[in-house]
Amino acid sequence: MTTARYGVRPHFWRVMGGAAVVGLLAGAACVVYLAVEHVVTGLLWGEEGTPLGLFTGSLVGVLVVLAAGALVGWVRHRTGLTGPDPDFITEMIEGEVPLRRGARYGLLGLISLVGGGSVGPEAPLGTLGGGIGTAVGRRYERREEATEDLTFAGISGVFGALGTFPFAGPIMAWEAHHDRWHEAPHRMLPGIVWATTALAVLYHLIGTPFLSVYDLGDSDLRVWWIGLAVVLGVAGAALGAV
């Protein structure tokens, strides 16, 4: 299916509207997730987060890491999570992430992150966002194609919110699965809508992406610019159609 043909299908605007609405939820989920990570990490490791050299840490730090690892194993056992962790890039292309599985892996990622065994929140939040998209698609659209589109958009939304770059998720999927991308290039559209909406939520509430997980330097962005861009985009599309 070409992107042009996809744009005239009856469910096109429902998918785009669903992407915007759930993008709000994805942005809020990122805020809550990162806020919990920030608070718990501060309690366990201190606010400064000073890097430690070899054999310079305290016994408490060792115990925290061991406890986090044990807790991850216990959660895996209790929730029935077996096999390797999900690959969110593959999930974007396959278009299906059960919400319960996404939530469970989100919890595992949070425990690993605050326990010192993870380098970032991208993968667990990506899977969680995909789960939200799958759930919305199954509940409201009841079409396999729409569910796949919203799953893709859910993962894109998380990366748009976290990295202030709505194209990040789609580009990674495009690069990693370029042989299969031609089957559904239209997914870029709801993916960007969701990602931009999620970015507006996250940036407006905390003023910076990633909270304090990463230091990306000073940034200058006004959330109302995004709304202005939407208006200009609609005007440009109307002129193009004429």
PDB file of C-alpha atoms in Angstrom:
ATOM      1  CA  MET A   1       0.000   0.000   0.000  1.00  0.00           C
ATOM      2  CA  THR A   2       1.302   3.428  -0.881  1.00  0.00           C
ATOM      3  CA  THR A   3       1.161   6.312   1.551  1.00  0.00           C
ATOM      4  CA  ALA A   4      -1.186   8.153  -0.816  1.00  0.00           C
ATOM      5  CA  ARG A   5      -3.672   5.271  -0.890  1.00  0.00           C
ATOM      6  CA  TYR A   6      -3.461   4.927   2.875  1.00  0.00           C
ATOM      7  CA  GLY A   7      -4.428   8.585   3.278  1.00  0.00           C
ATOM      8  CA  VAL A   8      -7.823   8.087   1.642  1.00  0.00           C
ATOM      9  CA  ARG A   9      -8.825   4.984   3.602  1.00  0.00           C
ATOM     10  CA  PRO A  10     -11.852   5.418   5.934  1.00  0.00           C
ATOM     11  CA  HIS A  11      -9.917   4.742   9.136  1.00  0.00           C
ATOM     12  CA  PHE A  12      -7.045   7.120   8.335  1.00  0.00           C
ATOM     13  CA  TRP A  13      -8.283  10.008  10.483  1.00  0.00           C
ATOM     14  CA  ARG A  14      -9.277   7.682  13.317  1.00  0.00           C
ATOM     15  CA  VAL A  15      -5.763   6.284  13.405  1.00  0.00           C
ATOM     16  CA  MET A  16      -4.238   9.768  13.297  1.00  0.00           C
ATOM     17  CA  GLY A  17      -6.590  11.010  16.003  1.00  0.00           C
ATOM     18  CA  GLY A  18      -5.880   7.944  18.100  1.00  0.00           C
ATOM     19  CA  ALA A  19      -2.157   8.551  17.690  1.00  0.00           C
ATOM     20  CA  ALA A  20      -2.546  12.096  19.014  1.00  0.00           C
ATOM     21  CA  VAL A  21      -4.699  11.082  21.989  1.00  0.00           C
ATOM     22  CA  VAL A  22      -2.521   8.197  23.047  1.00  0.00           C
ATOM     23  CA  GLY A  23       0.541  10.371  22.462  1.00  0.00           C
ATOM     24  CA  LEU A  24      -0.717  12.394  25.409  1.00  0.00           C
ATOM     25  CA  LEU A  25      -0.812   9.214  27.475  1.00  0.00           C
ATOM     26  CA  ALA A  26       2.643   8.189  26.309  1.00  0.00           C
ATOM     27  CA  GLY A  27       4.073  11.562  27.284  1.00  0.00           C
ATOM     28  CA  ALA A  28       2.425  11.365  30.701  1.00  0.00           C
ATOM     29  CA  ALA A  29       3.713   7.813  31.170  1.00  0.00           C
ATOM     30  CA  CYS A  30       7.248   8.982  30.388  1.00  0.00           C
ATOM     31  CA  VAL A  31       6.955  11.774  32.945  1.00  0.00           C
ATOM     32  CA  VAL A  32       5.754   9.411  35.682  1.00  0.00           C
ATOM     33  CA  TYR A  33       8.341   6.766  34.806  1.00  0.00           C
ATOM     34  CA  LEU A  34      11.265   9.182  34.807  1.00  0.00           C
ATOM     35  CA  ALA A  35      10.040  10.947  37.941  1.00  0.00           C
ATOM     36  CA  VAL A  36       9.901   7.658  39.850  1.00  0.00           C
ATOM     37  CA  GLU A  37      13.345   6.768  38.534  1.00  0.00           C
ATOM     38  CA  HIS A  38      14.703  10.146  39.607  1.00  0.00           C
ATOM     39  CA  VAL A  39      13.294   9.943  43.137  1.00  0.00           C
ATOM     40  CA  VAL A  40      14.285   6.334  43.802  1.00  0.00           C
ATOM     41  CA  THR A  41      17.748   6.775  42.296  1.00  0.00           C
ATOM     42  CA  GLY A  42      18.300   9.813  44.500  1.00  0.00           C
ATOM     43  CA  LEU A  43      17.317   7.835  47.591  1.00  0.00           C
ATOM     44  CA  LEU A  44      19.569   4.899  46.728  1.00  0.00           C
ATOM     45  CA  TRP A  45      22.588   6.591  45.219  1.00  0.00           C
ATOM     46  CA  GLY A  46      22.406  10.244  46.254  1.00  0.00           C
ATOM     47  CA  GLU A  47      21.571  13.303  44.222  1.00  0.00           C
ATOM     48  CA  GLU A  48      25.068  13.931  42.893  1.00  0.00           C
ATOM     49  CA  GLY A  49      25.532  10.526  41.279  1.00  0.00           C
ATOM     50  CA  THR A  50      29.336  10.860  41.423  1.00  0.00           C
ATOM     51  CA  PRO A  51      31.062   8.155  39.323  1.00  0.00           C
ATOM     52  CA  LEU A  52      33.011   5.628  41.359  1.00  0.00           C
ATOM     53  CA  GLY A  53      36.375   4.133  40.533  1.00  0.00           C
ATOM     54  CA  LEU A  54      37.327   0.479  40.831  1.00  0.00           C
ATOM     55  CA  PHE A  55      37.037  -0.749  44.446  1.00  0.00           C
ATOM     56  CA  THR A  56      36.121   2.741  45.685  1.00  0.00           C
ATOM     57  CA  GLY A  57      32.423   2.233  46.358  1.00  0.00           C
ATOM     58  CA  SER A  58      30.665   1.265  49.536  1.00  0.00           C
ATOM     59  CA  LEU A  59      29.206  -2.053  50.563  1.00  0.00           C
ATOM     60  CA  VAL A  60      25.755  -0.480  50.404  1.00  0.00           C
ATOM     61  CA  GLY A  61      26.142   0.043  46.663  1.00  0.00           C
ATOM     62  CA  VAL A  62      27.056  -3.602  46.170  1.00  0.00           C
ATOM     63  CA  LEU A  63      24.027  -4.687  48.175  1.00  0.00           C
ATOM     64  CA  VAL A  64      21.737  -2.405  46.150  1.00  0.00           C
ATOM     65  CA  VAL A  65      22.911  -3.937  42.871  1.00  0.00           C
ATOM     66  CA  LEU A  66      22.561  -7.480  44.211  1.00  0.00           C
ATOM     67  CA  ALA A  67      19.107  -6.746  45.605  1.00  0.00           C
ATOM     68  CA  ALA A  68      17.980  -5.196  42.315  1.00  0.00           C
ATOM     69  CA  GLY A  69      19.220  -8.221  40.390  1.00  0.00           C
ATOM     70  CA  ALA A  70      17.408 -10.582  42.737  1.00  0.00           C
ATOM     71  CA  LEU A  71      14.230  -8.516  42.459  1.00  0.00           C
ATOM     72  CA  VAL A  72      14.405  -8.582  38.663  1.00  0.00           C
ATOM     73  CA  GLY A  73      14.724 -12.364  38.749  1.00  0.00           C
ATOM     74  CA  TRP A  74      11.794 -12.669  41.156  1.00  0.00           C
ATOM     75  CA  VAL A  75       9.587 -10.413  39.028  1.00  0.00           C
ATOM     76  CA  ARG A  76      10.487 -12.401  35.916  1.00  0.00           C
ATOM     77  CA  HIS A  77       9.542 -15.637  37.658  1.00  0.00           C
ATOM     78  CA  ARG A  78       6.292 -14.329  39.107  1.00  0.00           C
ATOM     79  CA  THR A  79       5.135 -12.717  35.878  1.00  0.00           C
ATOM     80  CA  GLY A  80       6.175 -15.572  33.596  1.00  0.00           C
ATOM     81  CA  LEU A  81       8.629 -13.559  31.498  1.00  0.00           C
ATOM     82  CA  THR A  82      10.967 -16.009  29.791  1.00  0.00           C
ATOM     83  CA  GLY A  83      13.474 -15.787  26.989  1.00  0.00           C
ATOM     84  CA  PRO A  84      15.404 -12.709  25.839  1.00  0.00           C
ATOM     85  CA  ASP A  85      14.154  -9.204  26.446  1.00  0.00           C
ATOM     86  CA  PRO A  86      12.064  -7.700  23.636  1.00  0.00           C
ATOM     87  CA  ASP A  87      13.631  -5.848  20.744  1.00  0.00           C
ATOM     88  CA  PHE A  88      11.570  -2.685  20.382  1.00  0.00           C
ATOM     89  CA  ILE A  89      12.859  -2.115  16.840  1.00  0.00           C
ATOM     90  CA  THR A  90      11.452  -5.476  15.758  1.00  0.00           C
ATOM     91  CA  GLU A  91       8.246  -4.722  17.651  1.00  0.00           C
ATOM     92  CA  MET A  92       7.797  -1.535  15.624  1.00  0.00           C
ATOM     93  CA  ILE A  93       7.806  -3.554  12.412  1.00  0.00           C
ATOM     94  CA  GLU A  94       5.779  -6.527  13.649  1.00  0.00           C
ATOM     95  CA  GLY A  95       3.164  -4.186  15.111  1.00  0.00           C
ATOM     96  CA  GLU A  96       2.037  -6.078  18.194  1.00  0.00           C
ATOM     97  CA  VAL A  97       2.988  -5.710  21.863  1.00  0.00           C
ATOM     98  CA  PRO A  98       0.516  -7.094  24.429  1.00  0.00           C
ATOM     99  CA  LEU A  99      -0.086  -4.359  26.996  1.00  0.00           C
ATOM    100  CA  ARG A 100       0.472  -6.663  29.958  1.00  0.00           C
ATOM    101  CA  ARG A 101       3.834  -7.761  28.605  1.00  0.00           C
ATOM    102  CA  GLY A 102       4.804  -4.165  27.877  1.00  0.00           C
ATOM    103  CA  ALA A 103       3.940  -3.122  31.436  1.00  0.00           C
ATOM    104  CA  ARG A 104       5.920  -6.012  32.910  1.00  0.00           C
ATOM    105  CA  TYR A 105       9.023  -5.199  30.908  1.00  0.00           C
ATOM    106  CA  GLY A 106       8.589  -1.549  31.819  1.00  0.00           C
ATOM    107  CA  LEU A 107       8.699  -2.545  35.483  1.00  0.00           C
ATOM    108  CA  LEU A 108      11.778  -4.705  34.934  1.00  0.00           C
ATOM    109  CA  GLY A 109      13.512  -1.829  33.174  1.00  0.00           C
ATOM    110  CA  LEU A 110      12.707   0.541  36.024  1.00  0.00           C
ATOM    111  CA  ILE A 111      14.110  -1.848  38.635  1.00  0.00           C
ATOM    112  CA  SER A 112      17.264  -2.391  36.578  1.00  0.00           C
ATOM    113  CA  LEU A 113      17.687   1.332  36.003  1.00  0.00           C
ATOM    114  CA  VAL A 114      17.462   2.402  39.644  1.00  0.00           C
ATOM    115  CA  GLY A 115      19.499  -0.637  40.703  1.00  0.00           C
ATOM    116  CA  GLY A 116      22.483   0.298  38.562  1.00  0.00           C
ATOM    117  CA  GLY A 117      22.084  -2.450  35.972  1.00  0.00           C
ATOM    118  CA  SER A 118      20.728  -0.476  33.001  1.00  0.00           C
ATOM    119  CA  VAL A 119      22.069   2.331  30.839  1.00  0.00           C
ATOM    120  CA  GLY A 120      18.766   4.020  30.071  1.00  0.00           C
ATOM    121  CA  PRO A 121      14.979   3.909  29.920  1.00  0.00           C
ATOM    122  CA  GLU A 122      14.562   3.761  26.149  1.00  0.00           C
ATOM    123  CA  ALA A 123      13.973   0.035  25.613  1.00  0.00           C
ATOM    124  CA  PRO A 124      11.492  -0.632  28.451  1.00  0.00           C
ATOM    125  CA  LEU A 125       9.580   2.575  27.749  1.00  0.00           C
ATOM    126  CA  GLY A 126       9.523   1.756  24.049  1.00  0.00           C
ATOM    127  CA  THR A 127       7.957  -1.626  24.739  1.00  0.00           C
ATOM    128  CA  LEU A 128       5.489  -0.023  27.152  1.00  0.00           C
ATOM    129  CA  GLY A 129       4.500   2.553  24.529  1.00  0.00           C
ATOM    130  CA  GLY A 130       4.014  -0.211  21.996  1.00  0.00           C
ATOM    131  CA  GLY A 131       1.755  -2.021  24.444  1.00  0.00           C
ATOM    132  CA  ILE A 132      -0.409   1.087  24.811  1.00  0.00           C
ATOM    133  CA  GLY A 133      -0.687   1.368  21.043  1.00  0.00           C
ATOM    134  CA  THR A 134      -1.651  -2.283  20.647  1.00  0.00           C
ATOM    135  CA  ALA A 135      -4.289  -2.012  23.369  1.00  0.00           C
ATOM    136  CA  VAL A 136      -5.860   1.082  21.826  1.00  0.00           C
ATOM    137  CA  GLY A 137      -5.851  -0.438  18.359  1.00  0.00           C
ATOM    138  CA  ARG A 138      -7.515  -3.645  19.503  1.00  0.00           C
ATOM    139  CA  ARG A 139     -10.131  -1.886  21.590  1.00  0.00           C
ATOM    140  CA  TYR A 140     -11.224   0.923  19.307  1.00  0.00           C
ATOM    141  CA  GLU A 141     -10.180   0.130  15.757  1.00  0.00           C
ATOM    142  CA  ARG A 142     -10.476  -3.673  15.720  1.00  0.00           C
ATOM    143  CA  ARG A 143      -8.446  -3.810  12.518  1.00  0.00           C
ATOM    144  CA  GLU A 144      -5.130  -5.597  12.333  1.00  0.00           C
ATOM    145  CA  GLU A 145      -3.661  -2.869  10.145  1.00  0.00           C
ATOM    146  CA  ALA A 146      -4.746  -0.085  12.511  1.00  0.00           C
ATOM    147  CA  THR A 147      -3.405  -1.996  15.515  1.00  0.00           C
ATOM    148  CA  GLU A 148      -0.028  -2.378  13.820  1.00  0.00           C
ATOM    149  CA  ASP A 149       0.001   1.316  12.927  1.00  0.00           C
ATOM    150  CA  LEU A 150      -0.755   2.397  16.507  1.00  0.00           C
ATOM    151  CA  THR A 151       1.791  -0.036  17.956  1.00  0.00           C
ATOM    152  CA  PHE A 152       4.433   1.501  15.727  1.00  0.00           C
ATOM    153  CA  ALA A 153       3.231   4.944  16.725  1.00  0.00           C
ATOM    154  CA  GLY A 154       3.386   4.059  20.424  1.00  0.00           C
ATOM    155  CA  ILE A 155       7.066   3.200  20.301  1.00  0.00           C
ATOM    156  CA  SER A 156       7.769   6.257  18.146  1.00  0.00           C
ATOM    157  CA  GLY A 157       5.950   8.405  20.685  1.00  0.00           C
ATOM    158  CA  VAL A 158       8.226   7.328  23.487  1.00  0.00           C
ATOM    159  CA  PHE A 159      11.338   8.218  21.517  1.00  0.00           C
ATOM    160  CA  GLY A 160       9.848  11.513  20.457  1.00  0.00           C
ATOM    161  CA  ALA A 161       9.161  12.376  24.077  1.00  0.00           C
ATOM    162  CA  LEU A 162      12.506  11.215  25.403  1.00  0.00           C
ATOM    163  CA  GLY A 163      14.793  12.503  22.701  1.00  0.00           C
ATOM    164  CA  THR A 164      12.989  15.629  21.421  1.00  0.00           C
ATOM    165  CA  PHE A 165      13.241  14.083  17.964  1.00  0.00           C
ATOM    166  CA  PRO A 166       9.969  12.589  16.673  1.00  0.00           C
ATOM    167  CA  PHE A 167      11.723  10.949  13.731  1.00  0.00           C
ATOM    168  CA  ALA A 168      14.120   8.927  15.916  1.00  0.00           C
ATOM    169  CA  GLY A 169      12.003   5.788  16.279  1.00  0.00           C
ATOM    170  CA  PRO A 170      10.823   5.578  12.658  1.00  0.00           C
ATOM    171  CA  ILE A 171      14.344   6.162  11.353  1.00  0.00           C
ATOM    172  CA  MET A 172      15.777   3.383  13.533  1.00  0.00           C
ATOM    173  CA  ALA A 173      13.075   0.993  12.339  1.00  0.00           C
ATOM    174  CA  TRP A 174      13.703   2.048   8.759  1.00  0.00           C
ATOM    175  CA  GLU A 175      17.444   1.403   9.055  1.00  0.00           C
ATOM    176  CA  ALA A 176      17.144  -1.891  10.930  1.00  0.00           C
ATOM    177  CA  HIS A 177      14.375  -3.365   8.767  1.00  0.00           C
ATOM    178  CA  HIS A 178      14.745  -1.629   5.429  1.00  0.00           C
ATOM    179  CA  ASP A 179      13.820  -4.821   3.558  1.00  0.00           C
ATOM    180  CA  ARG A 180      10.397  -4.906   5.248  1.00  0.00           C
ATOM    181  CA  TRP A 181       9.789  -1.180   5.530  1.00  0.00           C
ATOM    182  CA  HIS A 182       8.372  -0.956   2.013  1.00  0.00           C
ATOM    183  CA  GLU A 183       5.402  -3.022   3.209  1.00  0.00           C
ATOM    184  CA  ALA A 184       4.093  -0.201   5.410  1.00  0.00           C
ATOM    185  CA  PRO A 185       5.834   3.154   4.837  1.00  0.00           C
ATOM    186  CA  HIS A 186       2.632   4.962   5.839  1.00  0.00           C
ATOM    187  CA  ARG A 187       3.316   4.151   9.492  1.00  0.00           C
ATOM    188  CA  MET A 188       5.670   7.090   9.550  1.00  0.00           C
ATOM    189  CA  LEU A 189       2.599   9.373   9.656  1.00  0.00           C
ATOM    190  CA  PRO A 190       0.876   8.245  12.896  1.00  0.00           C
ATOM    191  CA  GLY A 191       4.326   7.645  14.373  1.00  0.00           C
ATOM    192  CA  ILE A 192       5.316  11.276  13.955  1.00  0.00           C
ATOM    193  CA  VAL A 193       1.942  12.531  15.241  1.00  0.00           C
ATOM    194  CA  TRP A 194       2.202  10.433  18.391  1.00  0.00           C
ATOM    195  CA  ALA A 195       5.853  11.325  18.947  1.00  0.00           C
ATOM    196  CA  THR A 196       5.282  15.056  18.559  1.00  0.00           C
ATOM    197  CA  THR A 197       2.314  15.009  20.945  1.00  0.00           C
ATOM    198  CA  ALA A 198       4.267  13.058  23.541  1.00  0.00           C
ATOM    199  CA  LEU A 199       7.182  15.474  23.224  1.00  0.00           C
ATOM    200  CA  ALA A 200       4.866  18.427  23.849  1.00  0.00           C
ATOM    201  CA  VAL A 201       3.615  16.816  27.062  1.00  0.00           C
ATOM    202  CA  LEU A 202       7.010  15.821  28.423  1.00  0.00           C
ATOM    203  CA  TYR A 203       8.769  19.058  27.581  1.00  0.00           C
ATOM    204  CA  HIS A 204       5.947  21.219  28.899  1.00  0.00           C
ATOM    205  CA  LEU A 205       5.838  19.428  32.260  1.00  0.00           C
ATOM    206  CA  ILE A 206       9.530  19.038  33.053  1.00  0.00           C
ATOM    207  CA  GLY A 207      11.225  21.504  30.702  1.00  0.00           C
ATOM    208  CA  THR A 208      13.825  19.070  29.429  1.00  0.00           C
ATOM    209  CA  PRO A 209      13.914  15.613  27.917  1.00  0.00           C
ATOM    210  CA  PHE A 210      15.055  12.629  29.981  1.00  0.00           C
ATOM    211  CA  LEU A 211      14.532  14.543  33.252  1.00  0.00           C
ATOM    212  CA  SER A 212      18.019  14.132  34.793  1.00  0.00           C
ATOM    213  CA  VAL A 213      18.872  10.716  33.367  1.00  0.00           C
ATOM    214  CA  TYR A 214      21.084  12.328  30.720  1.00  0.00           C
ATOM    215  CA  ASP A 215      22.525  15.819  30.408  1.00  0.00           C
ATOM    216  CA  LEU A 216      21.813  16.973  26.869  1.00  0.00           C
ATOM    217  CA  GLY A 217      22.731  20.578  27.532  1.00  0.00           C
ATOM    218  CA  ASP A 218      20.578  23.674  27.407  1.00  0.00           C
ATOM    219  CA  SER A 219      17.723  23.745  24.927  1.00  0.00           C
ATOM    220  CA  ASP A 220      15.354  26.400  23.668  1.00  0.00           C
ATOM    221  CA  LEU A 221      11.908  25.140  22.774  1.00  0.00           C
ATOM    222  CA  ARG A 222       8.474  26.655  23.258  1.00  0.00           C
ATOM    223  CA  VAL A 223       5.638  24.176  23.312  1.00  0.00           C
ATOM    224  CA  TRP A 224       3.371  26.602  21.447  1.00  0.00           C
ATOM    225  CA  TRP A 225       5.757  26.351  18.520  1.00  0.00           C
ATOM    226  CA  ILE A 226       4.493  22.801  17.991  1.00  0.00           C
ATOM    227  CA  GLY A 227       0.905  24.024  17.752  1.00  0.00           C
ATOM    228  CA  LEU A 228       1.983  26.693  15.289  1.00  0.00           C
ATOM    229  CA  ALA A 229       3.756  24.039  13.238  1.00  0.00           C
ATOM    230  CA  VAL A 230       0.540  22.003  13.109  1.00  0.00           C
ATOM    231  CA  VAL A 231      -1.410  24.999  11.824  1.00  0.00           C
ATOM    232  CA  LEU A 232       1.224  25.744   9.202  1.00  0.00           C
ATOM    233  CA  GLY A 233       1.302  22.080   8.214  1.00  0.00           C
ATOM    234  CA  VAL A 234      -2.457  21.982   7.698  1.00  0.00           C
ATOM    235  CA  ALA A 235      -2.293  25.178   5.671  1.00  0.00           C
ATOM    236  CA  GLY A 236       0.518  23.763   3.569  1.00  0.00           C
ATOM    237  CA  ALA A 237      -1.389  20.535   2.963  1.00  0.00           C
ATOM    238  CA  ALA A 238      -4.474  22.490   1.915  1.00  0.00           C
ATOM    239  CA  LEU A 239      -2.454  24.564  -0.530  1.00  0.00           C
ATOM    240  CA  GLY A 240      -0.822  21.437  -1.878  1.00  0.00           C
ATOM    241  CA  ALA A 241      -4.199  19.782  -2.436  1.00  0.00           C
ATOM    242  CA  VAL A 242      -5.471  22.841  -4.277  1.00  0.00           C
TER     243      VAL A 242
END
